[in-house]
mmCIF file with all atom_site columns, C-alpha atoms and ligand atoms in Angstrom:
data_model
loop_
_atom_site.group_PDB
_atom_site.id
_atom_site.type_symbol
_atom_site.label_atom_id
_atom_site.label_alt_id
_atom_site.label_comp_id
_atom_site.label_asym_id
_atom_site.label_entity_id
_atom_site.label_seq_id
_atom_site.pdbx_PDB_ins_code
_atom_site.Cartn_x
_atom_site.Cartn_y
_atom_site.Cartn_z
_atom_site.occupancy
_atom_site.B_iso_or_equiv
_atom_site.pdbx_formal_charge
_atom_site.auth_seq_id
_atom_site.auth_comp_id
_atom_site.auth_asym_id
_atom_site.auth_atom_id
_atom_site.pdbx_PDB_model_num
ATOM   1   C CA  . MET A 1 1   ? 0.000   0.000  0.000   1.00 93.00 ? 234 MET A CA  1
ATOM   2   C CA  . ASN A 1 2   ? 1.213   3.524  -0.804  1.00 96.00 ? 235 ASN A CA  1
ATOM   3   C CA  . LEU A 1 3   ? -0.355  6.262  1.284   1.00 97.00 ? 236 LEU A CA  1
ATOM   4   C CA  . ILE A 1 4   ? 0.285   10.005 1.115   1.00 98.00 ? 237 ILE A CA  1
ATOM   5   C CA  . LEU A 1 5   ? -0.507  12.387 3.979   1.00 98.00 ? 238 LEU A CA  1
ATOM   6   C CA  . ILE A 1 6   ? -1.170  15.995 2.986   1.00 98.00 ? 239 ILE A CA  1
ATOM   7   C CA  . ALA A 1 7   ? -1.603  18.630 5.671   1.00 97.00 ? 240 ALA A CA  1
ATOM   8   C CA  . PRO A 1 8   ? -0.573  22.164 6.527   1.00 97.00 ? 241 PRO A CA  1
ATOM   9   C CA  . PRO A 1 9   ? 2.716   22.442 8.458   1.00 94.00 ? 242 PRO A CA  1
ATOM   10  C CA  . ALA A 1 10  ? 2.515   21.265 12.090  1.00 93.00 ? 243 ALA A CA  1
ATOM   11  C CA  . ALA A 1 11  ? -0.847  19.541 11.586  1.00 95.00 ? 244 ALA A CA  1
ATOM   12  C CA  . GLY A 1 12  ? 0.476   16.256 12.968  1.00 93.00 ? 245 GLY A CA  1
ATOM   13  C CA  . LYS A 1 13  ? 1.591   14.347 9.879   1.00 95.00 ? 246 LYS A CA  1
ATOM   14  C CA  . GLY A 1 14  ? 4.621   12.963 11.705  1.00 92.00 ? 247 GLY A CA  1
ATOM   15  C CA  . THR A 1 15  ? 2.577   11.865 14.723  1.00 92.00 ? 248 THR A CA  1
ATOM   16  C CA  . GLN A 1 16  ? -0.065  10.168 12.596  1.00 96.00 ? 249 GLN A CA  1
ATOM   17  C CA  . SER A 1 17  ? 2.595   8.538  10.406  1.00 96.00 ? 250 SER A CA  1
ATOM   18  C CA  . GLU A 1 18  ? 4.122   6.964  13.503  1.00 92.00 ? 251 GLU A CA  1
ATOM   19  C CA  . LEU A 1 19  ? 0.725   5.617  14.636  1.00 95.00 ? 252 LEU A CA  1
ATOM   20  C CA  . ILE A 1 20  ? -0.020  4.240  11.169  1.00 96.00 ? 253 ILE A CA  1
ATOM   21  C CA  . CYS A 1 21  ? 3.447   2.639  10.884  1.00 94.00 ? 254 CYS A CA  1
ATOM   22  C CA  . ASN A 1 22  ? 3.116   0.894  14.211  1.00 92.00 ? 255 ASN A CA  1
ATOM   23  C CA  . SER A 1 23  ? -0.350  -0.495 13.490  1.00 93.00 ? 256 SER A CA  1
ATOM   24  C CA  . TYR A 1 24  ? -0.053  -1.324 9.819   1.00 92.00 ? 257 TYR A CA  1
ATOM   25  C CA  . ASN A 1 25  ? 3.613   -2.337 9.573   1.00 89.00 ? 258 ASN A CA  1
ATOM   26  C CA  . ILE A 1 26  ? 4.298   0.162  6.831   1.00 95.00 ? 259 ILE A CA  1
ATOM   27  C CA  . ASN A 1 27  ? 7.500   2.035  5.990   1.00 95.00 ? 260 ASN A CA  1
ATOM   28  C CA  . HIS A 1 28  ? 7.560   5.726  7.050   1.00 95.00 ? 261 HIS A CA  1
ATOM   29  C CA  . ILE A 1 29  ? 9.160   8.082  4.511   1.00 96.00 ? 262 ILE A CA  1
ATOM   30  C CA  . SER A 1 30  ? 9.400   11.648 5.825   1.00 96.00 ? 263 SER A CA  1
ATOM   31  C CA  . THR A 1 31  ? 11.231  14.028 3.496   1.00 97.00 ? 264 THR A CA  1
ATOM   32  C CA  . GLY A 1 32  ? 11.521  16.485 6.414   1.00 94.00 ? 265 GLY A CA  1
ATOM   33  C CA  . ASP A 1 33  ? 13.330  13.858 8.530   1.00 93.00 ? 266 ASP A CA  1
ATOM   34  C CA  . LEU A 1 34  ? 15.531  12.780 5.604   1.00 95.00 ? 267 LEU A CA  1
ATOM   35  C CA  . LEU A 1 35  ? 16.499  16.411 5.029   1.00 96.00 ? 268 LEU A CA  1
ATOM   36  C CA  . ARG A 1 36  ? 17.138  17.021 8.748   1.00 94.00 ? 269 ARG A CA  1
ATOM   37  C CA  . GLU A 1 37  ? 19.571  14.069 8.655   1.00 94.00 ? 270 GLU A CA  1
ATOM   38  C CA  . ILE A 1 38  ? 21.405  15.781 5.789   1.00 96.00 ? 271 ILE A CA  1
ATOM   39  C CA  . THR A 1 39  ? 21.657  19.038 7.767   1.00 94.00 ? 272 THR A CA  1
ATOM   40  C CA  . LYS A 1 40  ? 23.584  17.274 10.546  1.00 93.00 ? 273 LYS A CA  1
ATOM   41  C CA  . LYS A 1 41  ? 26.645  17.221 8.249   1.00 94.00 ? 274 LYS A CA  1
ATOM   42  C CA  . ASN A 1 42  ? 28.809  20.270 7.731   1.00 91.00 ? 275 ASN A CA  1
ATOM   43  C CA  . ASP A 1 43  ? 29.554  20.362 3.997   1.00 96.00 ? 276 ASP A CA  1
ATOM   44  C CA  . GLU A 1 44  ? 28.416  23.048 1.570   1.00 96.00 ? 277 GLU A CA  1
ATOM   45  C CA  . PHE A 1 45  ? 25.426  21.067 0.320   1.00 96.00 ? 278 PHE A CA  1
ATOM   46  C CA  . SER A 1 46  ? 24.152  20.320 3.839   1.00 97.00 ? 279 SER A CA  1
ATOM   47  C CA  . LEU A 1 47  ? 24.512  23.950 4.856   1.00 97.00 ? 280 LEU A CA  1
ATOM   48  C CA  . SER A 1 48  ? 22.526  25.144 1.829   1.00 97.00 ? 281 SER A CA  1
ATOM   49  C CA  . VAL A 1 49  ? 19.706  22.698 2.699   1.00 97.00 ? 282 VAL A CA  1
ATOM   50  C CA  . LYS A 1 50  ? 19.777  23.862 6.314   1.00 96.00 ? 283 LYS A CA  1
ATOM   51  C CA  . GLU A 1 51  ? 19.593  27.531 5.348   1.00 96.00 ? 284 GLU A CA  1
ATOM   52  C CA  . LYS A 1 52  ? 16.499  26.961 3.183   1.00 96.00 ? 285 LYS A CA  1
ATOM   53  C CA  . MET A 1 53  ? 14.738  24.838 5.799   1.00 95.00 ? 286 MET A CA  1
ATOM   54  C CA  . GLU A 1 54  ? 15.309  27.404 8.512   1.00 94.00 ? 287 GLU A CA  1
ATOM   55  C CA  . LYS A 1 55  ? 13.555  29.983 6.319   1.00 93.00 ? 288 LYS A CA  1
ATOM   56  C CA  . GLY A 1 56  ? 10.642  27.620 5.627   1.00 92.00 ? 289 GLY A CA  1
ATOM   57  C CA  . LEU A 1 57  ? 11.437  27.415 1.897   1.00 95.00 ? 290 LEU A CA  1
ATOM   58  C CA  . LEU A 1 58  ? 11.128  24.285 -0.228  1.00 95.00 ? 291 LEU A CA  1
ATOM   59  C CA  . ILE A 1 59  ? 14.202  22.291 -1.178  1.00 97.00 ? 292 ILE A CA  1
ATOM   60  C CA  . SER A 1 60  ? 14.653  21.759 -4.944  1.00 97.00 ? 293 SER A CA  1
ATOM   61  C CA  . ASP A 1 61  ? 12.592  19.040 -6.629  1.00 97.00 ? 294 ASP A CA  1
ATOM   62  C CA  . ASP A 1 62  ? 15.710  17.260 -7.997  1.00 97.00 ? 295 ASP A CA  1
ATOM   63  C CA  . ILE A 1 63  ? 17.072  16.665 -4.495  1.00 97.00 ? 296 ILE A CA  1
ATOM   64  C CA  . ILE A 1 64  ? 13.699  15.532 -3.120  1.00 98.00 ? 297 ILE A CA  1
ATOM   65  C CA  . LEU A 1 65  ? 12.960  13.175 -6.028  1.00 97.00 ? 298 LEU A CA  1
ATOM   66  C CA  . LYS A 1 66  ? 16.383  11.544 -5.677  1.00 96.00 ? 299 LYS A CA  1
ATOM   67  C CA  . LEU A 1 67  ? 15.730  10.958 -1.951  1.00 96.00 ? 300 LEU A CA  1
ATOM   68  C CA  . ILE A 1 68  ? 12.337  9.397  -2.723  1.00 97.00 ? 301 ILE A CA  1
ATOM   69  C CA  . LYS A 1 69  ? 13.671  7.198  -5.522  1.00 95.00 ? 302 LYS A CA  1
ATOM   70  C CA  . ASP A 1 70  ? 16.295  5.726  -3.193  1.00 93.00 ? 303 ASP A CA  1
ATOM   71  C CA  . GLU A 1 71  ? 13.575  4.919  -0.657  1.00 93.00 ? 304 GLU A CA  1
ATOM   72  C CA  . ILE A 1 72  ? 10.894  3.344  -2.854  1.00 93.00 ? 305 ILE A CA  1
ATOM   73  C CA  . ILE A 1 73  ? 13.228  1.097  -4.774  1.00 88.00 ? 306 ILE A CA  1
ATOM   74  C CA  . ASN A 1 74  ? 13.166  -1.362 -1.869  1.00 85.00 ? 307 ASN A CA  1
ATOM   75  C CA  . SER A 1 75  ? 9.579   -1.025 -0.659  1.00 92.00 ? 308 SER A CA  1
ATOM   76  C CA  . ASN A 1 76  ? 6.019   -0.947 -2.039  1.00 92.00 ? 309 ASN A CA  1
ATOM   77  C CA  . ASN A 1 77  ? 4.422   -0.436 1.363   1.00 95.00 ? 310 ASN A CA  1
ATOM   78  C CA  . ASN A 1 78  ? 4.981   3.176  2.327   1.00 97.00 ? 311 ASN A CA  1
ATOM   79  C CA  . ILE A 1 79  ? 3.529   6.202  4.004   1.00 97.00 ? 312 ILE A CA  1
ATOM   80  C CA  . PHE A 1 80  ? 4.753   9.488  2.519   1.00 98.00 ? 313 PHE A CA  1
ATOM   81  C CA  . ASP A 1 81  ? 4.901   12.332 5.019   1.00 97.00 ? 314 ASP A CA  1
ATOM   82  C CA  . GLY A 1 82  ? 5.783   15.722 3.529   1.00 96.00 ? 315 GLY A CA  1
ATOM   83  C CA  . PHE A 1 83  ? 5.948   14.508 -0.065  1.00 98.00 ? 316 PHE A CA  1
ATOM   84  C CA  . PRO A 1 84  ? 4.796   15.459 -2.674  1.00 98.00 ? 317 PRO A CA  1
ATOM   85  C CA  . ARG A 1 85  ? 4.778   19.110 -1.756  1.00 97.00 ? 318 ARG A CA  1
ATOM   86  C CA  . ASN A 1 86  ? 4.021   20.687 -5.136  1.00 98.00 ? 319 ASN A CA  1
ATOM   87  C CA  . LEU A 1 87  ? 2.471   19.721 -8.491  1.00 98.00 ? 320 LEU A CA  1
ATOM   88  C CA  . GLU A 1 88  ? 5.844   19.079 -10.132 1.00 98.00 ? 321 GLU A CA  1
ATOM   89  C CA  . GLN A 1 89  ? 6.766   16.548 -7.425  1.00 98.00 ? 322 GLN A CA  1
ATOM   90  C CA  . ALA A 1 90  ? 3.321   14.912 -7.666  1.00 98.00 ? 323 ALA A CA  1
ATOM   91  C CA  . LYS A 1 91  ? 3.576   14.482 -11.441 1.00 98.00 ? 324 LYS A CA  1
ATOM   92  C CA  . ALA A 1 92  ? 7.164   13.197 -11.299 1.00 98.00 ? 325 ALA A CA  1
ATOM   93  C CA  . PHE A 1 93  ? 6.122   10.797 -8.525  1.00 98.00 ? 326 PHE A CA  1
ATOM   94  C CA  . ASP A 1 94  ? 3.333   9.335  -10.699 1.00 98.00 ? 327 ASP A CA  1
ATOM   95  C CA  . LEU A 1 95  ? 5.862   8.598  -13.452 1.00 97.00 ? 328 LEU A CA  1
ATOM   96  C CA  . MET A 1 96  ? 8.346   7.139  -10.986 1.00 96.00 ? 329 MET A CA  1
ATOM   97  C CA  . LEU A 1 97  ? 5.723   4.781  -9.535  1.00 96.00 ? 330 LEU A CA  1
ATOM   98  C CA  . LYS A 1 98  ? 4.512   3.732  -12.977 1.00 95.00 ? 331 LYS A CA  1
ATOM   99  C CA  . GLU A 1 99  ? 8.043   2.677  -13.942 1.00 94.00 ? 332 GLU A CA  1
ATOM   100 C CA  . ILE A 1 100 ? 8.204   0.256  -11.020 1.00 93.00 ? 333 ILE A CA  1
ATOM   101 C CA  . ASN A 1 101 ? 4.581   -0.933 -11.328 1.00 93.00 ? 334 ASN A CA  1
ATOM   102 C CA  . GLN A 1 102 ? 3.393   0.738  -8.165  1.00 94.00 ? 335 GLN A CA  1
ATOM   103 C CA  . LYS A 1 103 ? 0.454   3.072  -7.525  1.00 95.00 ? 336 LYS A CA  1
ATOM   104 C CA  . ILE A 1 104 ? -0.928  5.436  -4.916  1.00 97.00 ? 337 ILE A CA  1
ATOM   105 C CA  . ASP A 1 105 ? -3.744  3.835  -2.917  1.00 96.00 ? 338 ASP A CA  1
ATOM   106 C CA  . TYR A 1 106 ? -4.791  6.652  -0.582  1.00 97.00 ? 339 TYR A CA  1
ATOM   107 C CA  . VAL A 1 107 ? -4.104  10.356 -0.300  1.00 98.00 ? 340 VAL A CA  1
ATOM   108 C CA  . ILE A 1 108 ? -5.301  11.590 3.051   1.00 98.00 ? 341 ILE A CA  1
ATOM   109 C CA  . TYR A 1 109 ? -5.837  15.309 3.458   1.00 98.00 ? 342 TYR A CA  1
ATOM   110 C CA  . MET A 1 110 ? -5.740  16.300 7.126   1.00 98.00 ? 343 MET A CA  1
ATOM   111 C CA  . ASP A 1 111 ? -8.076  19.268 7.400   1.00 97.00 ? 344 ASP A CA  1
ATOM   112 C CA  . ILE A 1 112 ? -7.388  21.780 10.209  1.00 97.00 ? 345 ILE A CA  1
ATOM   113 C CA  . ASP A 1 113 ? -7.564  25.572 10.718  1.00 96.00 ? 346 ASP A CA  1
ATOM   114 C CA  . LYS A 1 114 ? -4.455  27.729 10.691  1.00 96.00 ? 347 LYS A CA  1
ATOM   115 C CA  . GLU A 1 115 ? -5.358  29.424 14.017  1.00 94.00 ? 348 GLU A CA  1
ATOM   116 C CA  . ILE A 1 116 ? -5.137  26.089 15.845  1.00 94.00 ? 349 ILE A CA  1
ATOM   117 C CA  . LEU A 1 117 ? -1.767  25.322 14.277  1.00 95.00 ? 350 LEU A CA  1
ATOM   118 C CA  . GLU A 1 118 ? -0.277  28.690 15.214  1.00 93.00 ? 351 GLU A CA  1
ATOM   119 C CA  . LYS A 1 119 ? -1.071  27.916 18.847  1.00 89.00 ? 352 LYS A CA  1
ATOM   120 C CA  . ARG A 1 120 ? 0.528   24.463 18.576  1.00 91.00 ? 353 ARG A CA  1
ATOM   121 C CA  . ILE A 1 121 ? 3.816   25.746 17.163  1.00 92.00 ? 354 ILE A CA  1
ATOM   122 C CA  . SER A 1 122 ? 5.013   27.356 20.383  1.00 89.00 ? 355 SER A CA  1
ATOM   123 C CA  . SER A 1 123 ? 4.507   24.156 22.400  1.00 92.00 ? 356 SER A CA  1
ATOM   124 C CA  . ARG A 1 124 ? 6.047   21.771 19.860  1.00 93.00 ? 357 ARG A CA  1
ATOM   125 C CA  . TYR A 1 125 ? 9.268   19.955 20.840  1.00 95.00 ? 358 TYR A CA  1
ATOM   126 C CA  . VAL A 1 126 ? 11.039  17.177 18.938  1.00 94.00 ? 359 VAL A CA  1
ATOM   127 C CA  . CYS A 1 127 ? 13.543  14.453 19.751  1.00 95.00 ? 360 CYS A CA  1
ATOM   128 C CA  . PRO A 1 128 ? 16.813  15.155 17.867  1.00 93.00 ? 361 PRO A CA  1
ATOM   129 C CA  . ASN A 1 129 ? 17.474  11.424 17.820  1.00 93.00 ? 362 ASN A CA  1
ATOM   130 C CA  . CYS A 1 130 ? 14.252  9.666  16.755  1.00 92.00 ? 363 CYS A CA  1
ATOM   131 C CA  . ASN A 1 131 ? 12.243  12.724 15.538  1.00 89.00 ? 364 ASN A CA  1
ATOM   132 C CA  . SER A 1 132 ? 9.252   11.985 17.800  1.00 89.00 ? 365 SER A CA  1
ATOM   133 C CA  . VAL A 1 133 ? 7.050   15.020 18.306  1.00 90.00 ? 366 VAL A CA  1
ATOM   134 C CA  . TYR A 1 134 ? 5.855   16.231 21.748  1.00 92.00 ? 367 TYR A CA  1
ATOM   135 C CA  . SER A 1 135 ? 3.786   19.089 23.083  1.00 91.00 ? 368 SER A CA  1
ATOM   136 C CA  . PHE A 1 136 ? 4.896   20.907 26.270  1.00 94.00 ? 369 PHE A CA  1
ATOM   137 C CA  . ASN A 1 137 ? 4.360   24.391 27.627  1.00 91.00 ? 370 ASN A CA  1
ATOM   138 C CA  . GLU A 1 138 ? 7.910   24.573 29.006  1.00 91.00 ? 371 GLU A CA  1
ATOM   139 C CA  . PRO A 1 139 ? 11.371  23.291 27.885  1.00 91.00 ? 372 PRO A CA  1
ATOM   140 C CA  . ASP A 1 140 ? 13.664  20.705 29.568  1.00 94.00 ? 373 ASP A CA  1
ATOM   141 C CA  . HIS A 1 141 ? 11.743  17.526 28.800  1.00 97.00 ? 374 HIS A CA  1
ATOM   142 C CA  . GLU A 1 142 ? 13.320  14.269 27.609  1.00 97.00 ? 375 GLU A CA  1
ATOM   143 C CA  . CYS A 1 143 ? 12.247  11.879 24.860  1.00 97.00 ? 376 CYS A CA  1
ATOM   144 C CA  . SER A 1 144 ? 10.387  8.988  26.475  1.00 96.00 ? 377 SER A CA  1
ATOM   145 C CA  . LYS A 1 145 ? 12.034  6.545  24.029  1.00 95.00 ? 378 LYS A CA  1
ATOM   146 C CA  . CYS A 1 146 ? 15.643  7.826  23.772  1.00 95.00 ? 379 CYS A CA  1
ATOM   147 C CA  . SER A 1 147 ? 16.036  9.749  27.071  1.00 96.00 ? 380 SER A CA  1
ATOM   148 C CA  . VAL A 1 148 ? 17.715  12.652 25.266  1.00 96.00 ? 381 VAL A CA  1
ATOM   149 C CA  . LYS A 1 149 ? 16.739  16.290 25.798  1.00 97.00 ? 382 LYS A CA  1
ATOM   150 C CA  . LEU A 1 150 ? 13.998  17.493 23.456  1.00 97.00 ? 383 LEU A CA  1
ATOM   151 C CA  . ILE A 1 151 ? 14.744  20.472 21.233  1.00 95.00 ? 384 ILE A CA  1
ATOM   152 C CA  . LYS A 1 152 ? 12.759  23.123 19.390  1.00 94.00 ? 385 LYS A CA  1
ATOM   153 C CA  . ARG A 1 153 ? 13.036  23.011 15.611  1.00 90.00 ? 386 ARG A CA  1
ATOM   154 C CA  . LYS A 1 154 ? 14.587  26.221 14.217  1.00 91.00 ? 387 LYS A CA  1
ATOM   155 C CA  . ASP A 1 155 ? 11.621  26.575 11.837  1.00 91.00 ? 388 ASP A CA  1
ATOM   156 C CA  . ASP A 1 156 ? 9.071   26.309 14.668  1.00 92.00 ? 389 ASP A CA  1
ATOM   157 C CA  . THR A 1 157 ? 8.851   30.054 15.326  1.00 92.00 ? 390 THR A CA  1
ATOM   158 C CA  . LEU A 1 158 ? 5.708   32.029 14.522  1.00 92.00 ? 391 LEU A CA  1
ATOM   159 C CA  . GLU A 1 159 ? 7.587   34.129 11.992  1.00 93.00 ? 392 GLU A CA  1
ATOM   160 C CA  . VAL A 1 160 ? 8.941   31.154 10.005  1.00 94.00 ? 393 VAL A CA  1
ATOM   161 C CA  . TYR A 1 161 ? 5.591   29.411 10.431  1.00 95.00 ? 394 TYR A CA  1
ATOM   162 C CA  . GLU A 1 162 ? 3.891   32.224 8.473   1.00 95.00 ? 395 GLU A CA  1
ATOM   163 C CA  . ASN A 1 163 ? 6.328   31.562 5.666   1.00 95.00 ? 396 ASN A CA  1
ATOM   164 C CA  . ARG A 1 164 ? 5.838   27.798 5.767   1.00 95.00 ? 397 ARG A CA  1
ATOM   165 C CA  . TYR A 1 165 ? 2.061   28.276 5.689   1.00 96.00 ? 398 TYR A CA  1
ATOM   166 C CA  . LYS A 1 166 ? 2.308   30.619 2.712   1.00 96.00 ? 399 LYS A CA  1
ATOM   167 C CA  . VAL A 1 167 ? 4.449   28.058 0.856   1.00 95.00 ? 400 VAL A CA  1
ATOM   168 C CA  . TYR A 1 168 ? 1.836   25.411 1.746   1.00 97.00 ? 401 TYR A CA  1
ATOM   169 C CA  . GLU A 1 169 ? -1.047  27.518 0.381   1.00 97.00 ? 402 GLU A CA  1
ATOM   170 C CA  . GLU A 1 170 ? 0.776   28.405 -2.821  1.00 98.00 ? 403 GLU A CA  1
ATOM   171 C CA  . SER A 1 171 ? 2.624   25.183 -3.615  1.00 97.00 ? 404 SER A CA  1
ATOM   172 C CA  . THR A 1 172 ? 1.101   22.248 -1.764  1.00 97.00 ? 405 THR A CA  1
ATOM   173 C CA  . LYS A 1 173 ? -2.654  22.994 -1.765  1.00 96.00 ? 406 LYS A CA  1
ATOM   174 C CA  . PRO A 1 174 ? -2.950  22.606 -5.569  1.00 97.00 ? 407 PRO A CA  1
ATOM   175 C CA  . ILE A 1 175 ? -2.043  18.905 -5.251  1.00 98.00 ? 408 ILE A CA  1
ATOM   176 C CA  . ILE A 1 176 ? -5.286  18.310 -3.335  1.00 98.00 ? 409 ILE A CA  1
ATOM   177 C CA  . ASN A 1 177 ? -7.292  18.867 -6.526  1.00 97.00 ? 410 ASN A CA  1
ATOM   178 C CA  . TYR A 1 178 ? -4.785  16.878 -8.538  1.00 98.00 ? 411 TYR A CA  1
ATOM   179 C CA  . TYR A 1 179 ? -5.400  13.792 -6.394  1.00 98.00 ? 412 TYR A CA  1
ATOM   180 C CA  . LYS A 1 180 ? -9.146  14.492 -6.178  1.00 98.00 ? 413 LYS A CA  1
ATOM   181 C CA  . ASN A 1 181 ? -9.264  14.220 -9.964  1.00 98.00 ? 414 ASN A CA  1
ATOM   182 C CA  . GLN A 1 182 ? -7.446  10.875 -9.734  1.00 97.00 ? 415 GLN A CA  1
ATOM   183 C CA  . GLY A 1 183 ? -10.151 9.603  -7.329  1.00 97.00 ? 416 GLY A CA  1
ATOM   184 C CA  . VAL A 1 184 ? -7.718  8.782  -4.495  1.00 97.00 ? 417 VAL A CA  1
ATOM   185 C CA  . LEU A 1 185 ? -8.305  11.752 -2.176  1.00 98.00 ? 418 LEU A CA  1
ATOM   186 C CA  . TYR A 1 186 ? -9.906  11.365 1.277   1.00 98.00 ? 419 TYR A CA  1
ATOM   187 C CA  . CYS A 1 187 ? -10.470 14.278 3.646   1.00 98.00 ? 420 CYS A CA  1
ATOM   188 C CA  . VAL A 1 188 ? -10.229 13.704 7.417   1.00 98.00 ? 421 VAL A CA  1
ATOM   189 C CA  . ASP A 1 189 ? -10.884 16.075 10.292  1.00 97.00 ? 422 ASP A CA  1
ATOM   190 C CA  . ALA A 1 190 ? -7.494  16.708 11.963  1.00 97.00 ? 423 ALA A CA  1
ATOM   191 C CA  . ASP A 1 191 ? -8.739  18.937 14.796  1.00 96.00 ? 424 ASP A CA  1
ATOM   192 C CA  . GLY A 1 192 ? -8.725  16.540 17.733  1.00 95.00 ? 425 GLY A CA  1
ATOM   193 C CA  . SER A 1 193 ? -6.498  14.420 19.949  1.00 94.00 ? 426 SER A CA  1
ATOM   194 C CA  . LYS A 1 194 ? -3.962  12.201 18.190  1.00 94.00 ? 427 LYS A CA  1
ATOM   195 C CA  . GLU A 1 195 ? -6.149  9.179  18.947  1.00 96.00 ? 428 GLU A CA  1
ATOM   196 C CA  . GLU A 1 196 ? -9.249  10.871 17.497  1.00 97.00 ? 429 GLU A CA  1
ATOM   197 C CA  . VAL A 1 197 ? -7.430  11.856 14.324  1.00 98.00 ? 430 VAL A CA  1
ATOM   198 C CA  . PHE A 1 198 ? -5.965  8.350  14.012  1.00 97.00 ? 431 PHE A CA  1
ATOM   199 C CA  . ALA A 1 199 ? -9.495  6.917  14.352  1.00 97.00 ? 432 ALA A CA  1
ATOM   200 C CA  . ASN A 1 200 ? -10.599 9.180  11.484  1.00 97.00 ? 433 ASN A CA  1
ATOM   201 C CA  . ILE A 1 201 ? -7.722  7.916  9.337   1.00 97.00 ? 434 ILE A CA  1
ATOM   202 C CA  . LYS A 1 202 ? -8.525  4.287  10.162  1.00 97.00 ? 435 LYS A CA  1
ATOM   203 C CA  . LYS A 1 203 ? -12.082 4.844  8.905   1.00 96.00 ? 436 LYS A CA  1
ATOM   204 C CA  . VAL A 1 204 ? -10.523 5.554  5.500   1.00 96.00 ? 437 VAL A CA  1
ATOM   205 C CA  . ILE A 1 205 ? -7.844  2.888  5.251   1.00 95.00 ? 438 ILE A CA  1
ATOM   206 C CA  . GLY A 1 206 ? -9.711  0.222  7.233   1.00 91.00 ? 439 GLY A CA  1
ATOM   207 C CA  . GLU A 1 207 ? -8.839  -1.716 10.393  1.00 72.00 ? 440 GLU A CA  1
ATOM   208 C CA  . ILE A 1 208 ? -6.324  -4.530 10.081  1.00 62.00 ? 441 ILE A CA  1
HETATM 209 P P1  . LIG B 2 .   ? 6.183   20.368 8.460   1.00 75.62 ? 720 LIG B P1  1
HETATM 210 O O1  . LIG B 2 .   ? 5.253   19.370 7.864   1.00 75.62 ? 720 LIG B O1  1
HETATM 211 O O2  . LIG B 2 .   ? 5.977   20.545 9.923   1.00 75.62 ? 720 LIG B O2  1
HETATM 212 O O3  . LIG B 2 .   ? 6.206   21.661 7.697   1.00 75.62 ? 720 LIG B O3  1
HETATM 213 P P2  . LIG B 2 .   ? 8.500   18.873 7.511   1.00 75.62 ? 720 LIG B P2  1
HETATM 214 O O4  . LIG B 2 .   ? 9.371   18.192 8.480   1.00 75.62 ? 720 LIG B O4  1
HETATM 215 O O5  . LIG B 2 .   ? 7.635   18.035 6.634   1.00 75.62 ? 720 LIG B O5  1
HETATM 216 O O6  . LIG B 2 .   ? 7.665   19.894 8.365   1.00 75.62 ? 720 LIG B O6  1
HETATM 217 O O7  . LIG B 2 .   ? 9.391   19.802 6.552   1.00 75.62 ? 720 LIG B O7  1
HETATM 218 C C1  . LIG B 2 .   ? 10.329  20.735 7.041   1.00 75.62 ? 720 LIG B C1  1
HETATM 219 C C2  . LIG B 2 .   ? 11.011  21.473 5.895   1.00 75.62 ? 720 LIG B C2  1
HETATM 220 O O8  . LIG B 2 .   ? 11.709  20.529 5.050   1.00 75.62 ? 720 LIG B O8  1
HETATM 221 C C3  . LIG B 2 .   ? 10.094  22.212 4.925   1.00 75.62 ? 720 LIG B C3  1
HETATM 222 O O9  . LIG B 2 .   ? 9.726   23.485 5.406   1.00 75.62 ? 720 LIG B O9  1
HETATM 223 C C4  . LIG B 2 .   ? 10.971  22.279 3.667   1.00 75.62 ? 720 LIG B C4  1
HETATM 224 O O10 . LIG B 2 .   ? 11.986  23.253 3.813   1.00 75.62 ? 720 LIG B O10 1
HETATM 225 C C5  . LIG B 2 .   ? 11.661  20.928 3.674   1.00 75.62 ? 720 LIG B C5  1
HETATM 226 N N1  . LIG B 2 .   ? 10.903  19.890 2.912   1.00 75.62 ? 720 LIG B N1  1
HETATM 227 C C6  . LIG B 2 .   ? 10.313  18.770 3.444   1.00 75.62 ? 720 LIG B C6  1
HETATM 228 N N2  . LIG B 2 .   ? 9.721   18.038 2.483   1.00 75.62 ? 720 LIG B N2  1
HETATM 229 C C7  . LIG B 2 .   ? 9.928   18.695 1.314   1.00 75.62 ? 720 LIG B C7  1
HETATM 230 C C8  . LIG B 2 .   ? 9.556   18.459 -0.034  1.00 75.62 ? 720 LIG B C8  1
HETATM 231 N N3  . LIG B 2 .   ? 8.818   17.385 -0.399  1.00 75.62 ? 720 LIG B N3  1
HETATM 232 N N4  . LIG B 2 .   ? 9.947   19.356 -0.981  1.00 75.62 ? 720 LIG B N4  1
HETATM 233 C C9  . LIG B 2 .   ? 10.683  20.417 -0.663  1.00 75.62 ? 720 LIG B C9  1
HETATM 234 N N5  . LIG B 2 .   ? 11.072  20.717 0.590   1.00 75.62 ? 720 LIG B N5  1
HETATM 235 C C10 . LIG B 2 .   ? 10.698  19.872 1.578   1.00 75.62 ? 720 LIG B C10 1
#
C-alpha cells in the first residue's frame, strides 16, 4: 500500500505517520526527517539545505525526487509524510511509480484551521534522535524513548511558520485537486487528539 498524507505544516503528519506505521507495519518516509539528517553534516550542500529549511522554503525538486527514488526502490508499502509538496513533485512521482509498477492507494488530506496550528507551534518539541514530536508548555523535557533532551526546531517560530504556511497555500494545496481528480483523495478532520485523528484515518484505510 502507498499512502500520502497531505496537511498544513505542524498539523500532525509525523505523529499520525508513527501511529499508522506501528499499526499497519508500513515504511515511514518523511522528506523532512531525511532532510534534517542531511543538515547534521557540515559540507556546503548540507549547509545550503539547512539555510532553506530554517527559512521555511522548499528544497529543490531534484534533491527531493532523488531521496524518494532511493527509498521506494526497496519497498512498495509506504507512508509518505511531507511529499509530494508541489504539483511538479506529484507528477514526477506518478511517473516514478509507474516505472516500477506501483500506484498510490490513498491520499489523506488532514483538514485543520491555521489558528489552531499557530497555537501548537510554540509548544512543539522534537527528539533530535528519533524525531518523535511532543507538546509541552515549558522546555527541559526528555524523549520517552531515547532519554535525550527534546529540542525546538529552528523553523518552529511564529515568523517562520507564516512563511511555511504561505508556501503550503501556494505550492502544496494545488495537489489536493490533482489527487481528487485521480479519485484517491480522502479528507479527514485533523482537529482533535492524536487518537481521534488516528481513528478518522482508520475509517478511510480500514482496520487490520
Ligand atoms: P512540516 O510538515 O511541519 O512543515 P516537515 O518536516 O515536513 O515539516 O518539513 C520541514 C522542511 O523541510 C520544509 O519546510 C521544507 O523546507 C523541507 N521539505 C520537506 N519536504 C519537502 C519536499 N517534499 N519538498 C521540498 N522541501 C521539503
